[in-house]
Coordinates of C-alpha atoms and ligand atoms in Angstrom, one line a residue:
X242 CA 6.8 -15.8 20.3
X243 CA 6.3 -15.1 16.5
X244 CA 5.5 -18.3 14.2
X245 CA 6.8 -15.9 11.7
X246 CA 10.2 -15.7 11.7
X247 CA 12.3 -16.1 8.4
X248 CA 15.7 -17.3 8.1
X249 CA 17.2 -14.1 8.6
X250 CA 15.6 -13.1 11.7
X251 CA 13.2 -10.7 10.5
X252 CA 9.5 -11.7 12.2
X253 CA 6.6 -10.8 10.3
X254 CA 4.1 -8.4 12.3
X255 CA 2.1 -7.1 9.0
X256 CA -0.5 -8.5 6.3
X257 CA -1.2 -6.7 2.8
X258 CA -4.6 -7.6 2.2
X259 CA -5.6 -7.1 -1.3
X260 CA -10.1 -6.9 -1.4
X261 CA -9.9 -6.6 -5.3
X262 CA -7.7 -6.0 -8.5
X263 CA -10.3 -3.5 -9.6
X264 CA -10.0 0.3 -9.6
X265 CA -12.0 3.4 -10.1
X266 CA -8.8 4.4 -11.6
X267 CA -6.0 3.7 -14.1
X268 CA -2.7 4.9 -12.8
X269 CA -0.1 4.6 -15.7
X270 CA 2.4 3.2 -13.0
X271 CA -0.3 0.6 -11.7
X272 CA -2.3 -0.1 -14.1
X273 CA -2.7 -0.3 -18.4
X274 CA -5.9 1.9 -19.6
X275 CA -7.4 -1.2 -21.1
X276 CA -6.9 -5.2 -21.2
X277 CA -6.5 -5.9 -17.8
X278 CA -7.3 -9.6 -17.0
X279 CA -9.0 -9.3 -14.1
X280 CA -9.6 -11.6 -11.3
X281 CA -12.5 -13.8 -11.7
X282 CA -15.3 -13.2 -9.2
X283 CA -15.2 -16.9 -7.7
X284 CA -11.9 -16.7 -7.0
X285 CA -12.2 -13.2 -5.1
X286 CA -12.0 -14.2 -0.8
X287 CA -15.2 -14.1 0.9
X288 CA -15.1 -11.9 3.8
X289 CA -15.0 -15.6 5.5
X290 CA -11.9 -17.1 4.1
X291 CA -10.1 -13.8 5.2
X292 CA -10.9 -13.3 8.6
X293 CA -10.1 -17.2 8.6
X294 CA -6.9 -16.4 7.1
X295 CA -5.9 -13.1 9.4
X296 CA -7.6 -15.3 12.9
X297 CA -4.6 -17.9 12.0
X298 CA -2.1 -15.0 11.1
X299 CA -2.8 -13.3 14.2
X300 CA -2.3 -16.2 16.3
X301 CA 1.4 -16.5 14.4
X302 CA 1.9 -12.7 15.5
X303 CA 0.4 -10.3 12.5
X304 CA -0.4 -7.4 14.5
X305 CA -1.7 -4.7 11.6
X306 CA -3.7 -5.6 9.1
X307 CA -4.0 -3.5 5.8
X308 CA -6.6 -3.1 3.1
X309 CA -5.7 -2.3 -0.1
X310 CA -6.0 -3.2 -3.9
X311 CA -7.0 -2.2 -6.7
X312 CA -9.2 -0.1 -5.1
X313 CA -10.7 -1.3 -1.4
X314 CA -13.5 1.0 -1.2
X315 CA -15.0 -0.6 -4.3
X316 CA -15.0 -3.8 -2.2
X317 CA -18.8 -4.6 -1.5
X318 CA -17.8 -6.1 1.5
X319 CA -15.3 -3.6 2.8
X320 CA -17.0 -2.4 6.0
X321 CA -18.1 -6.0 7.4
X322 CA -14.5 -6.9 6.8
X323 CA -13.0 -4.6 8.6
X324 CA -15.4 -5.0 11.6
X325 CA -14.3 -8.6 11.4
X326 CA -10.4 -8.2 11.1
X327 CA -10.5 -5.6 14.1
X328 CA -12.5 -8.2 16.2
X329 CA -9.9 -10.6 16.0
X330 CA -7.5 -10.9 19.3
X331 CA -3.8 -11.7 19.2
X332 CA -1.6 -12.7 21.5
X333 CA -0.5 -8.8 21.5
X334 CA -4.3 -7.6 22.1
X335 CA -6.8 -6.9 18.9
X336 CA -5.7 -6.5 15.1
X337 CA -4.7 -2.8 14.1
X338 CA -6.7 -2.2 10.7
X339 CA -4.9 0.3 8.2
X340 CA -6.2 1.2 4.8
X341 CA -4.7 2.5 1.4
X342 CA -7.3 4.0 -0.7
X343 CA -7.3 6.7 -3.4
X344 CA -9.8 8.4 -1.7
X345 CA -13.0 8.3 -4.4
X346 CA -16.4 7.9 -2.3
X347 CA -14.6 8.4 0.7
X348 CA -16.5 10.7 2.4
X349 CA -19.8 8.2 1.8
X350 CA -17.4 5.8 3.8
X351 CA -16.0 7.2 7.0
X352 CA -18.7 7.5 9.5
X353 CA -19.1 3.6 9.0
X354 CA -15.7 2.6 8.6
X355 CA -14.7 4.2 12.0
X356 CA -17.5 3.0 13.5
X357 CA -16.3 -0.6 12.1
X358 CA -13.0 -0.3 13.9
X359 CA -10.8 0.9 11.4
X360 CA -7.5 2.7 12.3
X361 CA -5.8 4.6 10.3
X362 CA -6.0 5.7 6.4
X363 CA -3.6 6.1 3.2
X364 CA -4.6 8.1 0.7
X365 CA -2.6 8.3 -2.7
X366 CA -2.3 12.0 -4.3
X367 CA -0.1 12.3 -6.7
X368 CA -0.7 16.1 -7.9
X369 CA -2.9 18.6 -7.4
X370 CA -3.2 19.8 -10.9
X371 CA -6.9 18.9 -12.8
X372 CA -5.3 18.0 -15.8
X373 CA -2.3 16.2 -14.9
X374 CA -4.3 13.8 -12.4
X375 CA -6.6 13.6 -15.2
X376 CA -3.4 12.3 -17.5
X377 CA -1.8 10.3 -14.5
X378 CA -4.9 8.7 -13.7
X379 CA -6.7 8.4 -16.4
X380 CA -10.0 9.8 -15.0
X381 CA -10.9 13.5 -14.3
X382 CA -11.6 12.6 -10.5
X383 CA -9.2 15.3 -8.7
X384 CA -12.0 16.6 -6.9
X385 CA -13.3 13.4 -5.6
X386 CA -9.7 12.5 -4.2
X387 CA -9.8 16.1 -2.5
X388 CA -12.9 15.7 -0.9
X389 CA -11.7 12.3 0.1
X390 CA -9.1 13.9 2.0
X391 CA -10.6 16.4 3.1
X392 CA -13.5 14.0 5.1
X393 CA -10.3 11.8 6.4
X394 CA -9.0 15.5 7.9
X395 CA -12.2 15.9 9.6
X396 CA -12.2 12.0 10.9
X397 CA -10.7 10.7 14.0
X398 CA -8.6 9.1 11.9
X399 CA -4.9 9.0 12.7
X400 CA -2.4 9.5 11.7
X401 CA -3.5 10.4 8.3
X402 CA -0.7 9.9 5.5
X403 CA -0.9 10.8 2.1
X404 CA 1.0 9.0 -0.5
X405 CA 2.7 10.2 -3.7
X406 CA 4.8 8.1 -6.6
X407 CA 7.3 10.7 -7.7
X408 CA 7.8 10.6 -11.5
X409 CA 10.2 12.4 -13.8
X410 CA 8.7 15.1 -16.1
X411 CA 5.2 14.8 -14.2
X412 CA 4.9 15.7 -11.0
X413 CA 8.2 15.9 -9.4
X414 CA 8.2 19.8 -9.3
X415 CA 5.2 19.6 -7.3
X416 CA 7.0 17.9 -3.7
X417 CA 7.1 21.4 -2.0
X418 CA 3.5 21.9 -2.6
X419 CA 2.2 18.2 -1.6
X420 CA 4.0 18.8 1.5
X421 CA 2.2 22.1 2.3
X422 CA -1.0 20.6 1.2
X423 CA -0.3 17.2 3.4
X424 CA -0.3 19.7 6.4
X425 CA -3.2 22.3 5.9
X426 CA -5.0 18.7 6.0
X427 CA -3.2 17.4 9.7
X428 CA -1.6 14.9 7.2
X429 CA 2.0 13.3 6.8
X430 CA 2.9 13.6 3.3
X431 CA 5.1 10.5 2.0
X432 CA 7.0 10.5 -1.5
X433 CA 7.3 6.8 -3.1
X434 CA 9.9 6.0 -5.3
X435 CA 8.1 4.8 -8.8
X436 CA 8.9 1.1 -8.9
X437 CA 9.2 -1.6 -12.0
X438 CA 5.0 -3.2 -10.7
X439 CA 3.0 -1.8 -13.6
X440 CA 1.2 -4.5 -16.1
X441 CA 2.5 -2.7 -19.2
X442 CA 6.3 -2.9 -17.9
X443 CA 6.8 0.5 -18.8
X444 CA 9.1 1.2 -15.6
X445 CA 12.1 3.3 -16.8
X446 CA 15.1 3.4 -13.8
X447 CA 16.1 6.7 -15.2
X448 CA 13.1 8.0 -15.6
X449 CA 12.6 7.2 -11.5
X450 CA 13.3 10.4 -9.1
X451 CA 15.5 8.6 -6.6
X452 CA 15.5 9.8 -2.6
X453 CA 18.5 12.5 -3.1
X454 CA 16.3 14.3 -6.1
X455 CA 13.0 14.8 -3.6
X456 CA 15.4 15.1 -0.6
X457 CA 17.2 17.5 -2.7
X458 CA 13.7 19.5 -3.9
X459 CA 12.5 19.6 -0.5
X460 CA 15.4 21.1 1.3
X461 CA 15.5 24.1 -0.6
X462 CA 11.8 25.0 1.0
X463 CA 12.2 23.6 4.5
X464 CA 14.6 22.2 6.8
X465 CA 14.9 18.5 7.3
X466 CA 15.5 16.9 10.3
X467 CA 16.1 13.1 9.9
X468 CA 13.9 11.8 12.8
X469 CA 15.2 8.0 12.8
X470 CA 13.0 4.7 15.0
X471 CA 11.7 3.8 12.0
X472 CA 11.9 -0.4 12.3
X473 CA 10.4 -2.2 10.1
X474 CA 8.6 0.8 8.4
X475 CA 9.2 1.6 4.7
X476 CA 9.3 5.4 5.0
X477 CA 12.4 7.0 6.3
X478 CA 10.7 9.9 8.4
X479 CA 12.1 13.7 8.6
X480 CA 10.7 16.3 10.9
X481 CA 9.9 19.8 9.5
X482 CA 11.2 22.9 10.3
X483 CA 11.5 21.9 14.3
X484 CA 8.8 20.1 13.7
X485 CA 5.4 19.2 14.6
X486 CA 4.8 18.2 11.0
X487 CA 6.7 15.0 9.3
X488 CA 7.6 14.0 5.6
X489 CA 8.1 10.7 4.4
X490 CA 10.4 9.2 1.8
X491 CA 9.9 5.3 0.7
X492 CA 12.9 4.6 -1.2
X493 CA 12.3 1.4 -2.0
X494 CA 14.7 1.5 -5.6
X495 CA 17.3 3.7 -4.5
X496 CA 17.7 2.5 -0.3
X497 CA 16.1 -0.5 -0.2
X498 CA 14.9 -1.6 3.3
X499 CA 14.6 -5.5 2.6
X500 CA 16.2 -6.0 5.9
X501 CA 14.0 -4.9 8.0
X502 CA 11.0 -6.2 6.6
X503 CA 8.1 -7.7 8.6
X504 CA 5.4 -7.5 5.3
X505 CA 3.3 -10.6 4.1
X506 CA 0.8 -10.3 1.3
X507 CA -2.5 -11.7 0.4
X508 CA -4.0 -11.1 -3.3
X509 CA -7.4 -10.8 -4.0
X510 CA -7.6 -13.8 -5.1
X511 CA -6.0 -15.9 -2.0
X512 CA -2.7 -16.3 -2.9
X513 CA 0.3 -15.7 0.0
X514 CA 3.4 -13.2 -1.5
X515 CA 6.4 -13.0 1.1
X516 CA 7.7 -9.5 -1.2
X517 CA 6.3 -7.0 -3.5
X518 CA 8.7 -8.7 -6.2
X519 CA 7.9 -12.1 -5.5
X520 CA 8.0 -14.9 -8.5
X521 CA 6.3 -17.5 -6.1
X522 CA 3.0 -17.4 -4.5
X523 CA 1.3 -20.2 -2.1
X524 CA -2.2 -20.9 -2.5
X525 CA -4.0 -20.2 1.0
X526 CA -7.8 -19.7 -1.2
X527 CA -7.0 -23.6 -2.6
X528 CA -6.0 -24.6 1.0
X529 CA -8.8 -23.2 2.4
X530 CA -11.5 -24.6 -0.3
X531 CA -10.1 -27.8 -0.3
X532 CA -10.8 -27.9 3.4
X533 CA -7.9 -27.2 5.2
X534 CA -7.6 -27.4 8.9
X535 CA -6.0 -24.4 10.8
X536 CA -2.8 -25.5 11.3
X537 CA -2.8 -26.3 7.5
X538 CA -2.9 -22.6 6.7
X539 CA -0.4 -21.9 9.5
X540 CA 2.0 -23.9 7.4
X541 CA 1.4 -22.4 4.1
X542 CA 2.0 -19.2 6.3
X543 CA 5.0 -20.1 7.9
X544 CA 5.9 -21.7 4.9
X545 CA 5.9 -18.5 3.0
X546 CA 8.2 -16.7 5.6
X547 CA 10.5 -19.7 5.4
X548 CA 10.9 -18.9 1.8
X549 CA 11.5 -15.0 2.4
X550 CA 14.1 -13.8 0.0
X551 CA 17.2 -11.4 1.9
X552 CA 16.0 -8.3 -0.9
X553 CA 13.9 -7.9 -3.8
X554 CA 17.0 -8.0 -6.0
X555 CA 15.6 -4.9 -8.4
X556 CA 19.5 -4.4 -9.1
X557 CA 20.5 -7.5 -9.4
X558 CA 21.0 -8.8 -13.2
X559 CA 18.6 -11.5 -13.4
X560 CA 15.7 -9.1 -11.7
X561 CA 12.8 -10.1 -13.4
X562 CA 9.1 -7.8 -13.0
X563 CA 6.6 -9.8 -11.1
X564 CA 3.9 -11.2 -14.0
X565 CA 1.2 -9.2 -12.0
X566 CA 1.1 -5.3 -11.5
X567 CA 0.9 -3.6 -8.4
X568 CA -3.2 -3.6 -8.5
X569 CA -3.2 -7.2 -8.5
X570 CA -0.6 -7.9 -5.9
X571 CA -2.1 -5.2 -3.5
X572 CA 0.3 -2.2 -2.7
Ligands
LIG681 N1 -5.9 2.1 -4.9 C1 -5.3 2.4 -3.7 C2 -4.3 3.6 -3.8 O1 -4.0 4.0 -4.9 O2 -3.9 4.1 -2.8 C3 -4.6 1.2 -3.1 C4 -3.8 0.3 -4.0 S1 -2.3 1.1 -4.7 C5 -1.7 -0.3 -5.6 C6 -1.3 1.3 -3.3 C7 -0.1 2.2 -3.4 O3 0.8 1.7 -4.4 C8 -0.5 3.6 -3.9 O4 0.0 4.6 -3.0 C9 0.2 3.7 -5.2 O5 0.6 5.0 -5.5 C10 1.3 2.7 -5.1 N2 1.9 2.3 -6.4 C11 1.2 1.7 -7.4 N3 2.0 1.3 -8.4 C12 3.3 1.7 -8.0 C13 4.6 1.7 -8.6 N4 4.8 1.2 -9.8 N5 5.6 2.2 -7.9 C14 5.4 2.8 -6.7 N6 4.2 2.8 -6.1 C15 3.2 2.3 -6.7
LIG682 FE1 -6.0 2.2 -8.7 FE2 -4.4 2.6 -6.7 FE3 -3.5 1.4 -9.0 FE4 -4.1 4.0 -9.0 S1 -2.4 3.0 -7.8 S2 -4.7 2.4 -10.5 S3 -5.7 4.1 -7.6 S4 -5.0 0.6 -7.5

């Protein structure tokens, strides 16, 4: 039985773990191009303090652990923590390691992350268009992101998802073509709906192409098949043209799925979220410097879940952005 059940019933099977706020990017939904105040490097966990942290979540029932950011492969420590995290037994058998990545160095990566024990891979891809990645991002690094895909195709890596923010006068006329390009590389392409994270509060709802638009854009090149079982997942899953390829749509402004939640987070810099949008974080890094035992940072956990908002609240009138952006918080 989970420790990590909240009040409304929902028990928490997956931990967000954020390895660092830094990027080799600078998406305009994540991140500003300059003035980002960074995490100090003392406070960043030692690959220690997390697999302390997931050991004691895994005894509570977290069953998938998943890297992310900023940018996890710019983590030093990346590989020996994921050969830790997917050592660690729970009462369901070992922890599942995911990762979210934008693909740059990947290729370098692979042979020693699978060999590490990690499961499955995210990459994010939001056009396929030199210049506009080069505007969206920030960087001209298309071709590294391609060539990160390209080695995840040729991995035993699966299944292999590829993640897009849709945005409004940027790249939403380019939905048909992810999709095609998600399956010449054996990958499920998933459309995100832009949401308010980013540092420079910029987030516009009209400017946000809701779930009907890309639903909408992608039924006029294939046929849809909604395909259901999706539990706690974010993306609403359609088959594609009788199938065996899949699409993805994470609505998360428009069709919110707060009630099936099972997500926890952990920054960079040790500190428990229960929700993307959270005001209030608990600080597992301080617990665990200051000596805590075990079932100390089971309590900050549960403790966390107890304090689980029903919804995020983004329409609500006294929604208020989180004070960090989406590379801080880890996506
Ligand atoms: N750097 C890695 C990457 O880009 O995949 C991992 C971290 S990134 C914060 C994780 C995911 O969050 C990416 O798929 C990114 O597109 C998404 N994301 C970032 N800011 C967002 C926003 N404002 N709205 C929706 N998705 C966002
Ligand atoms: Fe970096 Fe990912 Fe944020 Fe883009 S979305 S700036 S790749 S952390």
């Amino acid at each position: 039985m989970s420790g990590l059940v909240d009040r409304f019933g929902r028990v928490h099977r997956d931990l967000r773990v954020s390895l660092t706020d830094k990027c080799s990017l600078r998406c305009t939904y994540c991140m500003p191009a300059e003035g980002v105040p960074w995490i100090p490097k003392q406070s960043v966990l030692t690959p220690d303090e997390i697999e302390r942290i997931v050991r004691v979540a895994a005894a509570e029932g977290i069953e998938t652990v998943r890297l992310t950011g900023g940018e996890p492969l710019i983590s030093p420590n990346l590989v020996e923590i994921v050969r830790r995290i997917a050592a660690i037994e729970g009462p369901n058998g070992p922890v599942e390691v995911a990762m979210t990545t934008n693909g740059i160095r990947l290729p370098d990566f692979i042979p020693g992350l699978e060999e590490a024990g990690l499961a499955r891979l995210n990459i994010s891809i939001d056009t396929l268009d030199p210049d506009r990645f080069a505007e969206l991002t920030r960087r001209d690094r298309l071709i590294d992101v391609l060539a990160g895909i390209e080695a995840a195709r040729r991995s035993k890596l699966r299944p292999l998802k590829l993640n897009a923010v849709v945005m409004r006068g940027v790249n939403e006329d380019e939905v048909v073509d992810l999709v095609e390009f998600a399956i010449e590389h054996d990958a499920q392409m998933r459309f995100i709906e832009h949401m308010p994270l980013d540092i420079g509060h910029t987030w516009d709802r009209e400017e946000m192409v809701p779930r009907e638009e890309i639903l909408a854009a992608l039924g006029k090149r294939f046929r849809l098949e909604p395909l259901g079982g999706r539990g706690g997942a974010p993306a609403e899953v359609f088959g594609i043209d009788g199938g065996p390829f899949t699409v993805g749509v994470i609505a998360s402004v428009s069709a919110p799925f707060c009630a099936a939640c099972d997500r926890l987070r952990l920054t960079a810099d040790g500190q428990l979220r229960n929700c993307l949008f959270a005001r209030e974080e608990l600080d597992l890094k301080g617990a665990l410097r200051s000596g805590a035992s075990d079932e100390g940072i089971r309590d900050i956990l549960r403790a966390g879940v107890a304090a689980k908002r029903a919804g995020h609240g983004i329409d609500s009138p006294d929604f208020t952005q989180p004070d960090r952006g989406m590379n801080a918080i880890g996506g």
